[in-house]
Amino acid sequence: MKTVLRVLVLALWSLALHAPLPVLSQICLVSIGRTNDGGYASSVAVAGNYAYLANASDGLRTYDVSNPAHPVRVAQTNDGGVAFGVALSSNLLFLAEDHNGLRIYDIGNPANPSLVGQATNDDFNPHSTAVVVSGSYAYLANANSGLWICDIADPANPLVLCQSTTDGGLFHSSIDVSVAGNYAYAACVWDGLRIYDISAPSSPILLGQATNSSGGARALAVQSNYVYLANSNDGLRIYDASDPSNPVNIGYASITKPGNSFYAITAAGNYAYVGATTDGLHIYDVADPANPVEVGSVNIGTVRGIALSGNYVYLANDVNGLRIYLMVPQLRISPAGNNTVLLSWPETPLTFRPQQNPTLGSSGWLTLTNTPVKVGAWNRLTIPPPAANMFRSEEHTSELQSPCNL
């Protein structure tokens, strides 16, 4: 049943003060749903109405999230490995399973995933931690033995084409991997960021590398020519990789909490989403990659994996299982000159519309039908000075009502 969510950020306009309210953050994270069946939630992927959780020694768990407020477990698969990373491609699921290498499952029926193939090699102690799929190839980060590239054209018989070994073994090999076009990007802990030319998948060529002595590269995300690096206790690093042979650090956001580390990351649109070891999720506006600005956060302990679907963010929350949050833009209000008022709010995947009301009640809210102007990553709407003092935004695709106050 389709109901209306009214979560926002209420803004009070005072014509006497003629000043904007202080805004604590631009994206409010509203807790929607959670589930914990034990295990050690390490990574999560979402497709359609299902979330797939790599749950370490507990294996793979599948949840129906058609109602994000009430995730329902529909399957568990445990073939004896330790599930650290998960990726999806069509009806196939790829699991990075520590010492067992790569496992491939058919998830045509999400309630009954079936093992169709496995890839290992002669490495005496593989430590597969992450996997990404592009075309007919799976790229596997192995913390002991570098980057594996597997031909998965026949999922029942995946073939390890190559293994890019690195000197130093653990904490110097790839622990996370991302692929864009003909390049693979690897987070290699103390050896930092490595970029490979994979135009010939059986013979990857190391093109460039960037290190930072202040931290260890734990996870990365790639958008356009930019690499977003979760650099453990150092914080967030942003690299311009338009020249893959010479990635240049152009942006940085430090960690503000002593003892904290950034261990997970994903990026979409103008935002980077970073998972920390002690204080949950941090969201950065990276519209200007040289100047990342934190615009939202939620402290829920260790976040090891992040997935996005619409305006929802799914978090692999370590021993606390799977958590689901709704991302809601906070509304700013300020005088705009010529006896007008400016309403502004950041862009999000789904559409929010401002409403106004003379009182903070549950009824009487009027939706503003004016078309906002997009300026960078922001929606802006100029209106005459309102008689109504309260503003909020609404979005039409959820089934909850939750407050998110300034």
CSV table of C-alpha atoms in Angstrom, one decimal:
chain,number,residue,atom,x,y,z
A,1,MET,CA,0.0,0.0,0.0
A,2,LYS,CA,1.4,3.4,-1.0
A,3,THR,CA,1.3,5.9,1.8
A,4,VAL,CA,2.9,9.3,2.2
A,5,LEU,CA,6.1,9.9,4.3
A,6,ARG,CA,6.4,13.3,5.9
A,7,VAL,CA,9.8,13.3,7.5
A,8,LEU,CA,11.6,16.6,7.5
A,9,VAL,CA,13.0,18.9,8.6
A,10,LEU,CA,10.8,21.5,10.0
A,11,ALA,CA,11.9,25.0,9.4
A,12,LEU,CA,10.5,28.0,11.2
A,13,TRP,CA,10.5,31.3,9.3
A,14,SER,CA,10.6,34.5,11.4
A,15,LEU,CA,10.0,37.7,9.6
A,16,ALA,CA,11.1,39.6,12.6
A,17,LEU,CA,14.6,38.1,12.6
A,18,HIS,CA,14.9,37.8,8.8
A,19,ALA,CA,17.7,35.3,9.3
A,20,PRO,CA,18.2,31.6,8.3
A,21,LEU,CA,18.0,29.0,11.0
A,22,PRO,CA,21.2,27.2,11.8
A,23,VAL,CA,21.4,23.8,10.0
A,24,LEU,CA,23.2,21.0,11.8
A,25,SER,CA,23.4,18.8,8.7
A,26,GLN,CA,22.0,18.7,5.1
A,27,ILE,CA,21.0,15.0,5.1
A,28,CYS,CA,19.1,13.6,8.0
A,29,LEU,CA,19.3,9.8,8.5
A,30,VAL,CA,16.1,8.3,9.8
A,31,SER,CA,16.2,4.8,11.2
A,32,ILE,CA,13.7,2.7,9.3
A,33,GLY,CA,14.4,-1.0,9.9
A,34,ARG,CA,16.9,-3.4,11.3
A,35,THR,CA,17.5,-7.1,11.7
A,36,ASN,CA,20.1,-9.1,13.4
A,37,ASP,CA,20.4,-12.9,13.0
A,38,GLY,CA,23.8,-13.1,14.6
A,39,GLY,CA,27.0,-13.3,12.6
A,40,TYR,CA,29.3,-10.5,11.6
A,41,ALA,CA,27.8,-8.3,8.9
A,42,SER,CA,30.7,-7.5,6.6
A,43,SER,CA,29.1,-6.4,3.3
A,44,VAL,CA,25.7,-5.8,1.7
A,45,ALA,CA,24.3,-5.5,-1.8
A,46,VAL,CA,20.7,-4.7,-2.8
A,47,ALA,CA,18.7,-5.5,-5.9
A,48,GLY,CA,15.0,-5.0,-6.3
A,49,ASN,CA,13.2,-6.1,-3.2
A,50,TYR,CA,16.1,-8.0,-1.7
A,51,ALA,CA,19.2,-7.3,0.3
A,52,TYR,CA,22.1,-9.8,0.4
A,53,LEU,CA,24.3,-9.8,3.5
A,54,ALA,CA,27.8,-11.3,3.6
A,55,ASN,CA,27.7,-12.3,7.2
A,56,ALA,CA,31.3,-13.7,7.7
A,57,SER,CA,31.3,-17.3,9.2
A,58,ASP,CA,27.5,-17.2,9.2
A,59,GLY,CA,27.6,-17.2,5.4
A,60,LEU,CA,25.1,-15.4,3.1
A,61,ARG,CA,21.8,-14.2,4.3
A,62,THR,CA,19.0,-12.9,2.1
A,63,TYR,CA,16.3,-10.5,3.2
A,64,ASP,CA,13.1,-9.3,1.6
A,65,VAL,CA,13.2,-5.5,2.0
A,66,SER,CA,10.0,-4.7,0.0
A,67,ASN,CA,9.0,-3.0,3.2
A,68,PRO,CA,12.3,-1.5,4.5
A,69,ALA,CA,10.7,-1.0,7.9
A,70,HIS,CA,10.4,-4.8,8.3
A,71,PRO,CA,13.2,-6.7,6.6
A,72,VAL,CA,12.3,-10.4,6.5
A,73,ARG,CA,14.9,-13.2,6.2
A,74,VAL,CA,14.1,-15.5,3.4
A,75,ALA,CA,17.2,-17.5,3.0
A,76,GLN,CA,20.6,-18.5,4.5
A,77,THR,CA,23.4,-20.2,2.7
A,78,ASN,CA,26.6,-21.4,4.4
A,79,ASP,CA,29.0,-23.6,2.5
A,80,GLY,CA,31.7,-23.4,5.1
A,81,GLY,CA,33.5,-20.3,4.2
A,82,VAL,CA,33.8,-16.8,5.7
A,83,ALA,CA,31.7,-14.4,3.6
A,84,PHE,CA,33.4,-11.0,3.5
A,85,GLY,CA,32.4,-9.4,0.2
A,86,VAL,CA,29.3,-9.6,-2.1
A,87,ALA,CA,28.5,-8.4,-5.6
A,88,LEU,CA,25.5,-8.9,-7.9
A,89,SER,CA,25.2,-9.3,-11.7
A,90,SER,CA,21.9,-10.2,-13.2
A,91,ASN,CA,20.7,-13.4,-11.5
A,92,LEU,CA,24.1,-14.2,-10.2
A,93,LEU,CA,25.6,-13.4,-6.8
A,94,PHE,CA,29.4,-13.4,-6.2
A,95,LEU,CA,30.8,-14.0,-2.8
A,96,ALA,CA,34.4,-13.3,-1.7
A,97,GLU,CA,34.9,-16.1,0.8
A,98,ASP,CA,38.2,-15.6,2.5
A,99,HIS,CA,40.2,-18.9,2.2
A,100,ASN,CA,37.7,-20.4,-0.2
A,101,GLY,CA,38.2,-17.7,-2.8
A,102,LEU,CA,35.2,-16.9,-5.0
A,103,ARG,CA,31.8,-18.6,-4.9
A,104,ILE,CA,29.0,-18.0,-7.4
A,105,TYR,CA,25.3,-18.4,-6.6
A,106,ASP,CA,22.2,-18.4,-8.8
A,107,ILE,CA,19.7,-16.1,-7.1
A,108,GLY,CA,17.0,-16.3,-9.7
A,109,ASN,CA,14.9,-17.5,-6.8
A,110,PRO,CA,16.2,-15.2,-3.9
A,111,ALA,CA,14.6,-17.5,-1.3
A,112,ASN,CA,16.7,-20.4,-2.6
A,113,PRO,CA,20.2,-19.4,-3.7
A,114,SER,CA,22.1,-22.3,-5.3
A,115,LEU,CA,25.8,-22.7,-5.7
A,116,VAL,CA,26.8,-22.9,-9.3
A,117,GLY,CA,30.6,-22.4,-9.3
A,118,GLN,CA,33.8,-21.7,-7.3
A,119,ALA,CA,37.2,-20.4,-8.2
A,120,THR,CA,40.4,-20.9,-6.2
A,121,ASN,CA,44.1,-21.2,-7.1
A,122,ASP,CA,47.2,-22.7,-5.7
A,123,ASP,CA,47.8,-19.8,-3.2
A,124,PHE,CA,48.5,-21.6,0.1
A,125,ASN,CA,46.5,-19.0,2.1
A,126,PRO,CA,44.1,-16.9,0.0
A,127,HIS,CA,42.3,-14.2,1.9
A,128,SER,CA,39.5,-13.0,-0.4
A,129,THR,CA,37.9,-9.9,1.1
A,130,ALA,CA,36.0,-8.1,-1.8
A,131,VAL,CA,34.6,-8.8,-5.3
A,132,VAL,CA,33.3,-6.7,-8.1
A,133,VAL,CA,31.9,-7.8,-11.5
A,134,SER,CA,32.3,-6.1,-14.9
A,135,GLY,CA,31.1,-7.9,-18.0
A,136,SER,CA,32.4,-11.5,-18.1
A,137,TYR,CA,35.0,-11.0,-15.4
A,138,ALA,CA,35.1,-11.0,-11.7
A,139,TYR,CA,37.8,-9.1,-9.9
A,140,LEU,CA,38.7,-10.4,-6.5
A,141,ALA,CA,40.7,-8.6,-3.8
A,142,ASN,CA,43.0,-11.0,-1.9
A,143,ALA,CA,44.7,-9.6,1.0
A,144,ASN,CA,47.5,-12.1,0.9
A,145,SER,CA,48.1,-12.4,-2.8
A,146,GLY,CA,47.0,-9.4,-4.7
A,147,LEU,CA,44.3,-9.0,-7.3
A,148,TRP,CA,42.7,-12.0,-9.0
A,149,ILE,CA,40.9,-11.7,-12.3
A,150,CYS,CA,38.4,-14.5,-13.1
A,151,ASP,CA,36.7,-15.3,-16.4
A,152,ILE,CA,33.1,-16.0,-15.4
A,153,ALA,CA,31.6,-16.4,-18.9
A,154,ASP,CA,30.7,-19.9,-17.7
A,155,PRO,CA,29.6,-19.3,-14.1
A,156,ALA,CA,29.7,-23.0,-13.4
A,157,ASN,CA,33.4,-23.1,-14.3
A,158,PRO,CA,35.0,-19.8,-13.4
A,159,LEU,CA,38.7,-19.6,-14.4
A,160,VAL,CA,41.4,-17.6,-12.6
A,161,LEU,CA,43.2,-15.9,-15.4
A,162,CYS,CA,45.8,-14.1,-13.4
A,163,GLN,CA,47.0,-13.1,-10.0
A,164,SER,CA,48.7,-9.7,-9.5
A,165,THR,CA,51.0,-10.5,-6.6
A,166,THR,CA,52.6,-7.8,-4.6
A,167,ASP,CA,55.5,-7.8,-2.3
A,168,GLY,CA,54.8,-7.9,1.4
A,169,GLY,CA,51.7,-10.0,1.6
A,170,LEU,CA,49.1,-9.1,4.1
A,171,PHE,CA,48.5,-5.4,4.6
A,172,HIS,CA,50.3,-4.7,1.3
A,173,SER,CA,48.0,-6.5,-1.1
A,174,SER,CA,44.6,-5.5,-2.3
A,175,ILE,CA,41.8,-5.5,0.3
A,176,ASP,CA,39.2,-3.8,-1.8
A,177,VAL,CA,38.7,-3.4,-5.6
A,178,SER,CA,36.6,-1.3,-8.0
A,179,VAL,CA,36.5,-1.3,-11.8
A,180,ALA,CA,35.7,1.4,-14.3
A,181,GLY,CA,36.2,0.9,-18.0
A,182,ASN,CA,39.6,-0.6,-18.7
A,183,TYR,CA,41.0,0.2,-15.2
A,184,ALA,CA,40.9,-1.7,-11.9
A,185,TYR,CA,41.5,0.3,-8.7
A,186,ALA,CA,42.8,-1.5,-5.6
A,187,ALA,CA,43.0,-0.4,-2.0
A,188,CYS,CA,46.2,-2.0,-0.7
A,189,VAL,CA,46.4,-0.9,2.9
A,190,TRP,CA,49.9,0.3,3.6
A,191,ASP,CA,50.7,0.4,-0.1
A,192,GLY,CA,47.9,2.8,-0.7
A,193,LEU,CA,46.0,3.0,-4.0
A,194,ARG,CA,47.0,1.0,-7.1
A,195,ILE,CA,45.6,1.4,-10.6
A,196,TYR,CA,45.8,-1.4,-13.2
A,197,ASP,CA,45.2,-1.4,-16.9
A,198,ILE,CA,42.9,-4.4,-17.4
A,199,SER,CA,42.3,-4.0,-21.1
A,200,ALA,CA,43.9,-7.5,-21.3
A,201,PRO,CA,42.4,-9.2,-18.3
A,202,SER,CA,44.8,-12.1,-18.3
A,203,SER,CA,47.8,-9.6,-18.1
A,204,PRO,CA,46.9,-6.6,-15.9
A,205,ILE,CA,49.5,-3.8,-15.9
A,206,LEU,CA,50.2,-1.6,-12.9
A,207,LEU,CA,50.0,1.9,-14.2
A,208,GLY,CA,50.0,4.1,-11.1
A,209,GLN,CA,50.2,4.2,-7.3
A,210,ALA,CA,49.5,6.7,-4.5
A,211,THR,CA,50.4,6.3,-0.9
A,212,ASN,CA,49.9,8.3,2.2
A,213,SER,CA,52.0,7.6,5.2
A,214,SER,CA,49.3,8.8,7.6
A,215,GLY,CA,46.9,5.9,7.0
A,216,GLY,CA,46.1,2.6,5.3
A,217,ALA,CA,43.9,2.2,2.2
A,218,ARG,CA,41.0,0.0,3.3
A,219,ALA,CA,38.2,0.6,0.8
A,220,LEU,CA,37.5,2.7,-2.3
A,221,ALA,CA,34.8,3.9,-4.7
A,222,VAL,CA,35.2,5.3,-8.2
A,223,GLN,CA,33.1,7.9,-10.0
A,224,SER,CA,34.1,9.6,-13.2
A,225,ASN,CA,37.8,10.4,-12.9
A,226,TYR,CA,37.7,10.5,-9.1
A,227,VAL,CA,38.7,7.8,-6.6
A,228,TYR,CA,37.3,8.1,-3.1
A,229,LEU,CA,39.5,6.3,-0.6
A,230,ALA,CA,38.6,5.2,3.0
A,231,ASN,CA,42.1,5.6,4.4
A,232,SER,CA,41.6,4.1,7.9
A,233,ASN,CA,42.8,6.4,10.7
A,234,ASP,CA,43.8,9.1,8.2
A,235,GLY,CA,40.3,9.8,7.0
A,236,LEU,CA,38.8,10.4,3.5
A,237,ARG,CA,41.2,10.9,0.6
A,238,ILE,CA,40.0,12.0,-2.9
A,239,TYR,CA,42.2,11.4,-5.9
A,240,ASP,CA,42.0,12.8,-9.4
A,241,ALA,CA,42.8,9.8,-11.6
A,242,SER,CA,42.2,11.3,-15.0
A,243,ASP,CA,45.8,10.3,-15.6
A,244,PRO,CA,45.8,6.7,-14.2
A,245,SER,CA,49.6,6.6,-14.2
A,246,ASN,CA,49.7,9.6,-11.8
A,247,PRO,CA,46.7,9.8,-9.4
A,248,VAL,CA,46.8,13.1,-7.6
A,249,ASN,CA,45.4,13.7,-4.1
A,250,ILE,CA,43.1,16.7,-4.5
A,251,GLY,CA,40.7,16.4,-1.5
A,252,TYR,CA,40.8,15.4,2.1
A,253,ALA,CA,38.6,15.1,5.1
A,254,SER,CA,40.2,14.2,8.4
A,255,ILE,CA,38.8,12.0,11.2
A,256,THR,CA,37.6,14.0,14.1
A,257,LYS,CA,37.1,11.3,16.7
A,258,PRO,CA,40.3,9.8,18.3
A,259,GLY,CA,40.7,6.1,17.7
A,260,ASN,CA,38.3,6.0,14.8
A,261,SER,CA,39.1,4.6,11.3
A,262,PHE,CA,37.3,4.7,7.9
A,263,TYR,CA,36.8,1.2,6.6
A,264,ALA,CA,34.0,1.2,4.1
A,265,ILE,CA,32.9,3.6,1.3
A,266,THR,CA,30.6,4.0,-1.6
A,267,ALA,CA,29.8,7.0,-3.8
A,268,ALA,CA,26.8,8.2,-5.8
A,269,GLY,CA,25.9,11.5,-7.4
A,270,ASN,CA,27.4,14.3,-5.3
A,271,TYR,CA,27.9,12.3,-2.2
A,272,ALA,CA,30.4,9.9,-0.7
A,273,TYR,CA,29.2,7.5,2.1
A,274,VAL,CA,31.9,6.4,4.5
A,275,GLY,CA,31.6,3.7,7.1
A,276,ALA,CA,33.7,4.0,10.3
A,277,THR,CA,34.9,1.6,13.0
A,278,THR,CA,33.5,3.4,16.0
A,279,ASP,CA,30.9,6.0,15.0
A,280,GLY,CA,28.8,4.7,12.2
A,281,LEU,CA,28.1,6.4,8.8
A,282,HIS,CA,29.4,9.7,7.5
A,283,ILE,CA,28.0,11.4,4.4
A,284,TYR,CA,30.2,13.9,2.5
A,285,ASP,CA,29.1,16.3,-0.2
A,286,VAL,CA,31.8,15.9,-2.9
A,287,ALA,CA,30.3,18.1,-5.5
A,288,ASP,CA,33.6,19.9,-5.2
A,289,PRO,CA,36.0,17.0,-4.9
A,290,ALA,CA,38.8,19.3,-3.7
A,291,ASN,CA,36.6,20.3,-0.7
A,292,PRO,CA,34.5,17.5,0.7
A,293,VAL,CA,32.1,18.7,3.4
A,294,GLU,CA,30.3,16.4,5.9
A,295,VAL,CA,26.6,16.8,5.5
A,296,GLY,CA,25.2,14.0,7.6
A,297,SER,CA,26.0,11.2,10.0
A,298,VAL,CA,24.6,8.6,12.3
A,299,ASN,CA,26.5,6.9,15.2
A,300,ILE,CA,25.7,3.2,15.2
A,301,GLY,CA,29.2,1.7,15.9
A,302,THR,CA,31.1,-0.2,13.2
A,303,VAL,CA,29.9,0.0,9.6
A,304,ARG,CA,31.7,-2.5,7.4
A,305,GLY,CA,29.5,-2.3,4.3
A,306,ILE,CA,27.2,0.2,2.5
A,307,ALA,CA,24.6,-0.2,-0.2
A,308,LEU,CA,22.3,2.4,-1.7
A,309,SER,CA,18.8,2.0,-3.2
A,310,GLY,CA,16.7,5.0,-3.9
A,311,ASN,CA,16.7,7.2,-0.8
A,312,TYR,CA,17.6,4.3,1.4
A,313,VAL,CA,21.0,3.3,2.7
A,314,TYR,CA,21.7,-0.2,3.8
A,315,LEU,CA,24.5,-0.8,6.3
A,316,ALA,CA,26.4,-4.0,7.3
A,317,ASN,CA,26.6,-3.1,10.9
A,318,ASP,CA,29.2,-5.7,12.1
A,319,VAL,CA,27.8,-7.6,15.1
A,320,ASN,CA,24.6,-5.6,14.9
A,321,GLY,CA,23.4,-7.0,11.7
A,322,LEU,CA,21.6,-5.1,8.9
A,323,ARG,CA,20.3,-1.6,9.4
A,324,ILE,CA,18.3,0.5,7.0
A,325,TYR,CA,18.1,4.3,7.0
A,326,LEU,CA,16.0,6.8,5.0
A,327,MET,CA,18.0,9.8,3.8
A,328,VAL,CA,16.0,13.0,4.0
A,329,PRO,CA,17.2,16.4,2.8
A,330,GLN,CA,17.0,19.1,5.4
A,331,LEU,CA,15.3,22.3,4.4
A,332,ARG,CA,17.1,25.7,4.6
A,333,ILE,CA,15.2,28.9,4.7
A,334,SER,CA,16.6,32.4,4.4
A,335,PRO,CA,15.8,35.9,3.1
A,336,ALA,CA,16.5,36.4,-0.6
A,337,GLY,CA,15.9,40.1,-1.1
A,338,ASN,CA,13.1,41.9,-2.9
A,339,ASN,CA,10.8,40.8,-0.1
A,340,THR,CA,11.1,37.1,-1.0
A,341,VAL,CA,12.2,34.0,0.9
A,342,LEU,CA,14.6,31.3,-0.4
A,343,LEU,CA,13.9,27.6,0.4
A,344,SER,CA,16.8,25.3,-0.5
A,345,TRP,CA,17.5,21.6,0.0
A,346,PRO,CA,20.1,19.1,-1.4
A,347,GLU,CA,19.3,16.8,-4.3
A,348,THR,CA,18.6,13.2,-3.4
A,349,PRO,CA,17.7,10.2,-5.7
A,350,LEU,CA,13.9,10.6,-5.0
A,351,THR,CA,11.9,13.8,-5.2
A,352,PHE,CA,11.0,15.8,-2.1
A,353,ARG,CA,8.6,18.7,-2.3
A,354,PRO,CA,8.3,21.5,0.3
A,355,GLN,CA,5.1,22.1,2.2
A,356,GLN,CA,4.1,24.9,4.5
A,357,ASN,CA,1.6,25.2,7.4
A,358,PRO,CA,0.8,28.0,9.9
A,359,THR,CA,1.1,25.5,12.8
A,360,LEU,CA,3.0,22.3,13.5
A,361,GLY,CA,0.0,20.0,13.2
A,362,SER,CA,-0.6,16.8,11.4
A,363,SER,CA,-3.1,18.4,9.0
A,364,GLY,CA,-3.3,21.5,6.9
A,365,TRP,CA,0.0,21.1,5.1
A,366,LEU,CA,0.0,22.8,1.7
A,367,THR,CA,2.4,21.5,-1.0
A,368,LEU,CA,4.2,24.2,-2.9
A,369,THR,CA,3.8,23.5,-6.6
A,370,ASN,CA,6.4,26.0,-7.9
A,371,THR,CA,9.2,24.3,-9.8
A,372,PRO,CA,12.6,24.5,-8.0
A,373,VAL,CA,15.7,25.7,-9.8
A,374,LYS,CA,18.7,23.4,-9.6
A,375,VAL,CA,21.9,25.1,-8.7
A,376,GLY,CA,24.8,22.6,-8.5
A,377,ALA,CA,23.7,19.9,-6.0
A,378,TRP,CA,20.9,22.0,-4.6
A,379,ASN,CA,17.2,22.7,-5.3
A,380,ARG,CA,16.2,26.3,-4.8
A,381,LEU,CA,12.8,27.8,-4.6
A,382,THR,CA,12.0,31.5,-4.1
A,383,ILE,CA,8.6,32.5,-2.8
A,384,PRO,CA,6.9,35.6,-1.4
A,385,PRO,CA,7.1,36.0,2.4
A,386,PRO,CA,4.8,33.3,3.7
A,387,ALA,CA,2.0,33.7,6.2
A,388,ALA,CA,2.7,30.2,7.2
A,389,ASN,CA,5.6,29.8,9.6
A,390,MET,CA,6.3,26.1,9.3
A,391,PHE,CA,7.9,24.3,6.4
A,392,ARG,CA,8.7,20.6,5.7
A,393,SER,CA,9.2,18.4,2.7
A,394,GLU,CA,7.4,15.2,1.7
A,395,GLU,CA,8.2,12.2,-0.3
A,396,HIS,CA,5.7,9.7,-1.6
A,397,THR,CA,7.2,6.3,-1.5
A,398,SER,CA,7.6,5.2,2.1
A,399,GLU,CA,5.3,3.7,4.7
A,400,LEU,CA,6.4,5.5,7.8
A,401,GLN,CA,6.1,8.8,9.5
A,402,SER,CA,9.2,9.8,11.5
A,403,PRO,CA,10.4,13.2,12.7
A,404,CYS,CA,13.8,14.6,11.9
A,405,ASN,CA,14.2,17.8,13.7
A,406,LEU,CA,16.8,20.6,13.5
